[in-house]
Amino acid sequence: NTFCADVYSEQRIITEGVIPRDIIESALRFRPDCMGMKPPQGIWCHISGIDLVRNSDGSWCVLEDNLRVPSGIAYVMKNRTAMERVLPELIAKFKPQPVNDYAQQLRAVMDLIAPGPNSAMAILTPGLQSSAYFEHALLAEQMGIALISPEEVTLSDGYLCYRTDRGLQRLDVIYRRGDTEMFADLDLGEDSPDSVAALIELCHQGKLTLANAIGAGIGDDKVIYAYVPDMIRFYLGEEPLLPNVPTYLCWREDDRSYVLDHLDELVVKAASAEGGDDMLVGVNSTAAQRQAFAEKIRQKPRAYMAQPTVYLSQIPTVVDGGIEGRHTDLRPYVLHQGDDIYVHPGGLTRVALEQGKLVVNSSQGGGAKDTWVLET
């Protein structure tokens, strides 16, 4: 959050040489038109999903930061409901901390950044075509706010509104569940042909607040990720509690040469991709796939980074009536509540259901497990 606030204001992290300017300005989701923006309470990153992995030696590290639209919380809640029905005696015995108050905690964030006690709020969803639509609907119901899609939104008298059966309803706070590109689908009238720019201007004017803020997506750029330990030292004067996975940045000539020579043992990721898209797992790749990625890296070195293969820890998993080990990671959800930071007790444990597979994303066939936080 401090990084986003700095990047869109004083840019001390650039002027003091911590991160090169061209790395910031070449990030796909850096928004120059957000310069000078001051979101309510100074919060840019309202919702974060931090992907953690445990190595085979038992040590933990941070794999990725998700600051655009981290998803999966509905799996957390529904997995617990299923466990309560299937194994109620275990739940009663161990008493894991409840996970069903996430929507209330998120509503508290939106109340905090709202302009008043009767502010109009909504979740903006890409629609039924989104794989996470059921999560959008669940959260809207539990938070007691509207669920709207881009075609329902318009501008009226200089404010963003959505259409209802009672006419237009003004919007004050939107929890957006899609990338900035989703806003391009908004029809805000002939006076606002660039709907993204129009929304950013409304945010500048204090007429609209978005969670997460437009521009916060720079924080989960996978090249920027490599600089997070330096950010912690620069802004907080502290050492990171958890390390990053060692990262090779392909825009650096030495790193690029190493990556190209070791594609068969590295994991290569696109800086702005998500859900396991545009990624090469070298140990499971073919020669043709490695050749294709090598060409991508040579053409757009800033767009790619690479890491050593992390052999994610395994947990027992029921497979065909038996118990086998499957690779897994953990995504805790973190909410910025002003003077307090709320960490949801549990998080999303994702599991690669295919034997030996290291990609746990649900979009790549991964599953999820109920995660317990117990009283010590």
Coordinates of C-alpha atoms in Angstrom, one line a residue:
N1 CA 0.0 0.0 0.0
T2 CA 2.8 2.4 0.9
F3 CA 4.5 1.5 -2.4
C4 CA 1.4 2.4 -4.4
A5 CA 0.9 5.6 -2.5
D6 CA 4.6 6.6 -3.2
V7 CA 4.6 5.5 -6.9
Y8 CA 1.6 7.8 -7.6
S9 CA 3.0 10.8 -5.6
E10 CA 6.6 11.6 -4.6
Q11 CA 8.2 8.5 -6.2
R12 CA 10.9 8.4 -3.6
I13 CA 11.5 4.7 -4.3
I14 CA 12.6 5.8 -7.8
T15 CA 14.5 9.0 -7.0
E16 CA 16.5 7.2 -4.3
G17 CA 17.5 4.4 -6.7
V18 CA 15.7 1.5 -5.2
I19 CA 13.7 0.6 -8.3
P20 CA 14.6 1.8 -11.8
R21 CA 12.1 4.3 -13.3
D22 CA 11.7 2.4 -16.5
I23 CA 10.7 -0.8 -14.6
I24 CA 7.9 1.2 -13.0
E25 CA 6.8 3.0 -16.1
S26 CA 6.9 -0.1 -18.3
A27 CA 4.7 -2.1 -16.0
L28 CA 1.5 -3.0 -17.8
R29 CA -0.7 -1.8 -15.0
F30 CA 1.1 1.4 -14.0
R31 CA -1.4 4.2 -14.6
P32 CA 0.2 7.6 -15.1
D33 CA -3.3 9.2 -14.9
C34 CA -3.4 8.0 -11.3
M35 CA -0.6 10.4 -10.3
G36 CA -1.7 12.6 -7.5
M37 CA -4.7 10.5 -6.6
K38 CA -5.6 10.4 -2.9
P39 CA -8.0 7.5 -2.2
P40 CA -10.0 7.7 1.1
Q41 CA -8.0 6.8 4.2
G42 CA -4.9 6.6 1.9
I43 CA -5.8 3.0 1.1
W44 CA -4.9 1.7 -2.4
C45 CA -4.8 -2.0 -1.6
H46 CA -7.9 -2.9 0.3
I47 CA -7.8 -6.6 -0.4
S48 CA -4.7 -8.7 -0.8
G49 CA -4.1 -12.4 -1.5
I50 CA -0.5 -13.4 -0.7
D51 CA 0.5 -16.8 -2.1
L52 CA 2.8 -18.7 0.3
V53 CA 4.6 -21.9 -0.3
R54 CA 6.5 -24.3 1.9
N55 CA 9.6 -25.8 0.5
S56 CA 10.6 -29.5 0.8
D57 CA 12.9 -28.5 3.7
G58 CA 9.9 -27.0 5.6
S59 CA 10.8 -23.3 5.2
W60 CA 8.1 -20.9 4.0
C61 CA 8.4 -18.2 1.3
V62 CA 6.2 -15.8 -0.6
L63 CA 5.5 -17.0 -4.2
E64 CA 3.3 -14.1 -5.4
D65 CA 1.4 -11.0 -4.4
N66 CA -2.2 -10.7 -5.7
L67 CA -3.4 -7.1 -5.5
R68 CA -5.8 -6.7 -8.5
V69 CA -8.7 -9.1 -7.8
P70 CA -7.6 -11.9 -5.5
S71 CA -10.3 -14.6 -5.7
G72 CA -11.0 -17.9 -4.0
I73 CA -12.6 -16.8 -0.7
A74 CA -15.8 -18.5 -1.6
Y75 CA -14.0 -21.9 -1.7
V76 CA -12.7 -21.2 1.8
M77 CA -16.2 -20.7 3.1
K78 CA -17.8 -23.5 1.2
N79 CA -15.1 -26.0 2.0
R80 CA -15.7 -25.3 5.7
T81 CA -19.5 -25.9 5.2
A82 CA -18.7 -29.2 3.6
M83 CA -16.4 -30.3 6.4
E84 CA -19.0 -29.4 9.0
R85 CA -21.5 -31.6 7.3
V86 CA -19.1 -34.5 6.5
L87 CA -16.9 -34.6 9.6
P88 CA -18.8 -32.7 12.3
E89 CA -17.2 -34.6 15.1
L90 CA -13.7 -33.4 14.1
I91 CA -14.9 -29.7 13.9
A92 CA -16.4 -30.1 17.3
K93 CA -13.3 -31.6 18.8
F94 CA -10.6 -29.2 17.4
K95 CA -12.7 -26.1 17.1
P96 CA -11.0 -24.4 14.2
Q97 CA -11.5 -20.6 14.0
P98 CA -14.6 -19.8 12.0
V99 CA -14.2 -18.5 8.4
N100 CA -17.7 -17.2 7.7
D101 CA -17.2 -13.6 8.8
Y102 CA -15.1 -12.6 5.8
A103 CA -18.0 -10.7 4.1
Q104 CA -18.6 -8.7 7.3
Q105 CA -15.0 -7.8 7.5
L106 CA -14.9 -6.8 3.9
R107 CA -18.1 -4.7 4.4
A108 CA -16.3 -2.9 7.3
V109 CA -13.5 -1.9 4.8
M110 CA -16.1 -0.5 2.4
D111 CA -17.9 1.4 5.2
L112 CA -14.5 2.9 6.2
I113 CA -13.8 4.3 2.7
A114 CA -17.4 5.4 2.0
P115 CA -18.2 9.1 2.1
G116 CA -21.1 8.7 4.6
P117 CA -23.2 6.2 6.5
N118 CA -25.8 5.8 3.8
S119 CA -23.4 5.5 0.9
A120 CA -24.4 3.2 -2.1
M121 CA -22.1 0.3 -2.6
A122 CA -21.9 -2.5 -5.1
I123 CA -19.8 -5.4 -6.4
L124 CA -19.0 -4.9 -10.1
T125 CA -18.7 -8.3 -11.8
P126 CA -17.7 -9.1 -15.4
G127 CA -20.9 -11.3 -15.4
L128 CA -21.8 -14.9 -15.8
Q129 CA -18.8 -15.6 -18.0
S130 CA -16.5 -15.1 -15.1
S131 CA -15.4 -18.3 -13.5
A132 CA -15.7 -16.6 -10.1
Y133 CA -19.2 -15.3 -10.6
F134 CA -20.7 -17.5 -7.9
E135 CA -18.2 -15.9 -5.5
H136 CA -19.3 -12.4 -6.5
A137 CA -22.9 -13.3 -5.9
L138 CA -22.2 -14.9 -2.6
L139 CA -20.2 -11.9 -1.3
A140 CA -22.8 -9.4 -2.5
E141 CA -25.6 -11.3 -0.7
Q142 CA -23.6 -11.7 2.5
M143 CA -22.5 -8.0 2.5
G144 CA -26.0 -6.8 1.7
I145 CA -25.0 -4.8 -1.4
A146 CA -25.9 -4.8 -5.0
L147 CA -24.2 -7.1 -7.6
I148 CA -24.0 -5.2 -10.9
S149 CA -22.4 -5.8 -14.3
P150 CA -20.9 -3.3 -16.7
E151 CA -24.0 -2.9 -18.9
E152 CA -26.0 -1.7 -15.9
V153 CA -23.6 1.3 -15.3
T154 CA -23.9 4.8 -16.7
L155 CA -23.0 8.4 -15.9
S156 CA -25.6 10.8 -14.7
D157 CA -25.0 14.4 -13.6
G158 CA -21.3 13.8 -13.2
Y159 CA -21.7 10.7 -11.0
L160 CA -21.5 7.0 -11.7
C161 CA -24.9 5.3 -11.4
Y162 CA -26.4 1.9 -12.0
R163 CA -29.9 1.1 -13.4
T164 CA -32.5 -0.3 -11.1
D165 CA -36.3 -0.9 -11.5
R166 CA -36.7 2.3 -9.5
G167 CA -34.5 4.3 -11.8
L168 CA -30.8 5.3 -11.5
Q169 CA -29.0 4.7 -8.2
R170 CA -25.8 6.6 -7.5
L171 CA -22.7 4.6 -6.7
D172 CA -20.2 5.7 -4.0
V173 CA -18.0 2.6 -3.5
I174 CA -17.4 -0.3 -5.9
Y175 CA -15.6 -3.5 -5.1
R176 CA -14.4 -4.5 -8.5
R177 CA -14.0 -8.1 -9.4
G178 CA -12.3 -7.7 -12.7
D179 CA -9.2 -6.1 -14.2
T180 CA -9.2 -2.6 -15.4
E181 CA -10.0 -3.8 -18.9
M182 CA -13.5 -4.7 -17.6
F183 CA -14.2 -0.9 -17.3
A184 CA -13.7 -0.5 -21.0
D185 CA -17.1 -2.3 -21.4
L186 CA -18.9 0.6 -19.6
D187 CA -21.0 2.8 -21.8
L188 CA -20.8 6.2 -20.1
G189 CA -22.1 8.2 -23.0
E190 CA -20.7 10.2 -25.9
D191 CA -19.0 12.6 -23.5
S192 CA -16.9 9.8 -22.0
P193 CA -15.6 7.6 -24.8
D194 CA -12.7 6.4 -22.6
S195 CA -14.6 4.9 -19.7
V196 CA -11.4 4.0 -17.8
A197 CA -10.2 7.6 -17.9
A198 CA -13.6 8.8 -16.9
L199 CA -13.6 6.5 -13.8
I200 CA -10.1 7.6 -12.8
E201 CA -11.3 11.3 -13.1
L202 CA -14.2 10.5 -10.8
C203 CA -11.8 9.0 -8.3
H204 CA -9.6 12.1 -8.5
Q205 CA -12.7 14.2 -7.8
G206 CA -13.7 12.1 -4.8
K207 CA -17.0 11.1 -6.4
L208 CA -16.1 7.4 -6.5
T209 CA -13.9 4.9 -4.6
L210 CA -12.8 1.6 -6.1
A211 CA -11.5 -1.3 -4.1
N212 CA -8.8 -2.2 -5.0
A213 CA -7.9 1.2 -6.5
I214 CA -7.2 1.5 -10.2
G215 CA -3.4 1.6 -10.4
A216 CA -2.9 -0.8 -7.5
G217 CA -2.3 -3.6 -10.0
I218 CA 1.3 -2.5 -10.4
G219 CA 1.8 -4.1 -7.0
D220 CA 1.3 -7.6 -8.4
D221 CA 3.5 -7.2 -11.4
K222 CA 5.7 -10.3 -11.2
V223 CA 8.8 -8.2 -12.0
I224 CA 8.0 -5.7 -9.3
Y225 CA 7.6 -8.7 -6.9
A226 CA 11.4 -9.1 -7.0
Y227 CA 11.8 -5.7 -5.4
V228 CA 9.4 -6.3 -2.4
P229 CA 12.2 -7.1 0.1
D230 CA 13.9 -3.8 -1.0
M231 CA 10.5 -2.0 -0.5
I232 CA 10.3 -3.4 3.1
R233 CA 13.8 -2.2 3.9
F234 CA 13.2 1.2 2.2
Y235 CA 9.8 2.1 3.7
L236 CA 9.9 0.3 7.0
G237 CA 13.6 -0.1 7.9
E238 CA 13.0 -3.7 8.6
E239 CA 14.1 -7.1 7.2
P240 CA 11.3 -9.2 5.6
L241 CA 9.9 -11.9 7.9
L242 CA 9.5 -14.3 4.9
P243 CA 11.8 -14.4 1.9
N244 CA 10.8 -14.3 -1.7
V245 CA 11.5 -17.1 -4.1
P246 CA 14.9 -16.2 -5.8
T247 CA 14.0 -14.4 -9.0
Y248 CA 15.8 -13.8 -12.3
L249 CA 14.7 -10.6 -14.2
C250 CA 14.9 -11.1 -17.9
W251 CA 15.4 -7.4 -18.6
R252 CA 18.9 -7.8 -16.9
E253 CA 21.3 -9.1 -19.5
D254 CA 23.1 -11.5 -17.1
D255 CA 19.8 -12.9 -15.7
R256 CA 18.4 -13.3 -19.2
S257 CA 21.4 -15.3 -20.4
Y258 CA 21.2 -17.6 -17.4
V259 CA 17.4 -18.1 -17.9
L260 CA 17.8 -18.9 -21.6
D261 CA 20.5 -21.4 -20.7
H262 CA 18.5 -23.1 -18.0
L263 CA 14.9 -23.1 -19.3
D264 CA 14.6 -26.8 -18.6
E265 CA 15.0 -26.3 -14.9
L266 CA 13.3 -22.9 -14.3
V267 CA 9.7 -21.7 -14.0
V268 CA 9.2 -18.7 -16.4
K269 CA 6.2 -16.4 -15.8
A270 CA 4.8 -13.4 -17.7
A271 CA 5.0 -10.3 -15.5
S272 CA 1.3 -9.4 -16.0
A273 CA -0.3 -12.8 -16.3
E274 CA -2.5 -14.6 -13.8
G275 CA -4.0 -18.0 -13.1
G276 CA -1.1 -19.9 -14.4
D277 CA -1.4 -18.4 -17.9
D278 CA 1.7 -17.8 -20.1
M279 CA 3.9 -19.8 -17.8
L280 CA 6.6 -22.4 -18.5
V281 CA 7.4 -25.1 -15.9
G282 CA 10.7 -26.2 -17.3
V283 CA 11.0 -29.6 -15.8
N284 CA 7.6 -30.6 -17.4
S285 CA 8.1 -28.8 -20.7
T286 CA 8.9 -30.0 -24.2
A287 CA 11.8 -28.7 -26.3
A288 CA 9.3 -26.9 -28.6
Q289 CA 7.7 -25.1 -25.6
R290 CA 11.1 -24.0 -24.3
Q291 CA 12.0 -22.7 -27.7
A292 CA 8.8 -20.7 -28.0
F293 CA 9.4 -19.1 -24.5
A294 CA 13.0 -18.3 -25.4
E295 CA 11.8 -16.3 -28.4
K296 CA 9.2 -14.5 -26.2
I297 CA 11.9 -13.6 -23.7
R298 CA 14.3 -12.3 -26.4
Q299 CA 11.5 -10.2 -27.9
K300 CA 10.1 -8.8 -24.7
P301 CA 12.6 -9.3 -21.8
R302 CA 10.8 -6.9 -19.5
A303 CA 7.7 -9.0 -19.8
Y304 CA 9.2 -12.1 -18.2
M305 CA 10.8 -13.3 -15.0
A306 CA 12.0 -16.7 -13.9
Q307 CA 12.5 -18.6 -10.7
P308 CA 14.0 -22.0 -9.6
T309 CA 11.5 -24.7 -9.5
V310 CA 9.9 -24.7 -6.1
Y311 CA 8.9 -28.3 -5.2
L312 CA 5.9 -27.3 -3.1
S313 CA 5.3 -29.3 0.0
Q314 CA 2.8 -32.1 -0.2
I315 CA -0.3 -32.9 1.9
P316 CA -2.4 -36.1 2.2
T317 CA -5.1 -36.1 -0.4
V318 CA -7.9 -38.7 -1.1
V319 CA -7.3 -40.1 -4.5
D320 CA -9.5 -43.0 -5.9
G321 CA -10.3 -44.2 -2.4
G322 CA -6.7 -44.0 -1.1
I323 CA -4.4 -41.4 0.4
E324 CA -1.6 -39.9 -1.7
G325 CA 0.6 -36.8 -1.5
R326 CA -0.3 -33.8 -3.7
H327 CA 1.6 -30.4 -4.0
T328 CA -0.1 -27.4 -2.4
D329 CA 0.2 -23.7 -1.5
L330 CA -1.6 -21.3 0.8
R331 CA -3.3 -18.0 0.0
P332 CA -4.1 -15.9 3.2
Y333 CA -6.5 -13.0 2.6
V334 CA -5.6 -9.7 4.1
L335 CA -7.9 -6.7 4.4
H336 CA -6.7 -3.1 5.1
Q337 CA -9.1 -1.7 7.7
G338 CA -7.3 1.6 8.3
D339 CA -5.7 1.4 11.7
D340 CA -6.0 -2.3 11.6
I341 CA -4.9 -5.1 9.3
Y342 CA -7.3 -8.1 9.2
V343 CA -5.8 -11.5 8.3
H344 CA -8.6 -14.0 7.6
P345 CA -8.1 -17.1 9.9
G346 CA -7.6 -19.9 7.4
G347 CA -7.0 -18.9 3.9
L348 CA -7.2 -20.8 0.7
T349 CA -5.2 -24.0 0.5
R350 CA -4.9 -24.9 -3.2
V351 CA -3.9 -28.4 -4.3
A352 CA -2.6 -29.8 -7.6
L353 CA -4.9 -32.8 -8.1
E354 CA -2.7 -34.4 -10.7
Q355 CA 0.2 -36.5 -9.4
G356 CA 3.5 -34.6 -9.7
K357 CA 1.9 -31.4 -11.0
L358 CA 3.2 -28.2 -9.5
V359 CA 0.6 -25.7 -10.8
V360 CA -2.2 -25.4 -8.2
N361 CA -4.4 -22.8 -9.9
S362 CA -8.1 -23.8 -10.2
S363 CA -8.0 -22.6 -13.8
Q364 CA -5.4 -25.2 -14.4
G365 CA -7.3 -28.0 -12.8
G366 CA -6.4 -27.5 -9.2
G367 CA -8.6 -28.1 -6.2
A368 CA -8.9 -26.6 -2.7
K369 CA -8.9 -27.8 0.9
D370 CA -10.4 -26.6 4.2
T371 CA -7.7 -24.8 6.2
W372 CA -7.8 -24.8 10.0
V373 CA -6.3 -22.2 12.4
L374 CA -6.4 -23.7 15.9
E375 CA -6.1 -22.0 19.3
T376 CA -2.7 -22.6 20.8

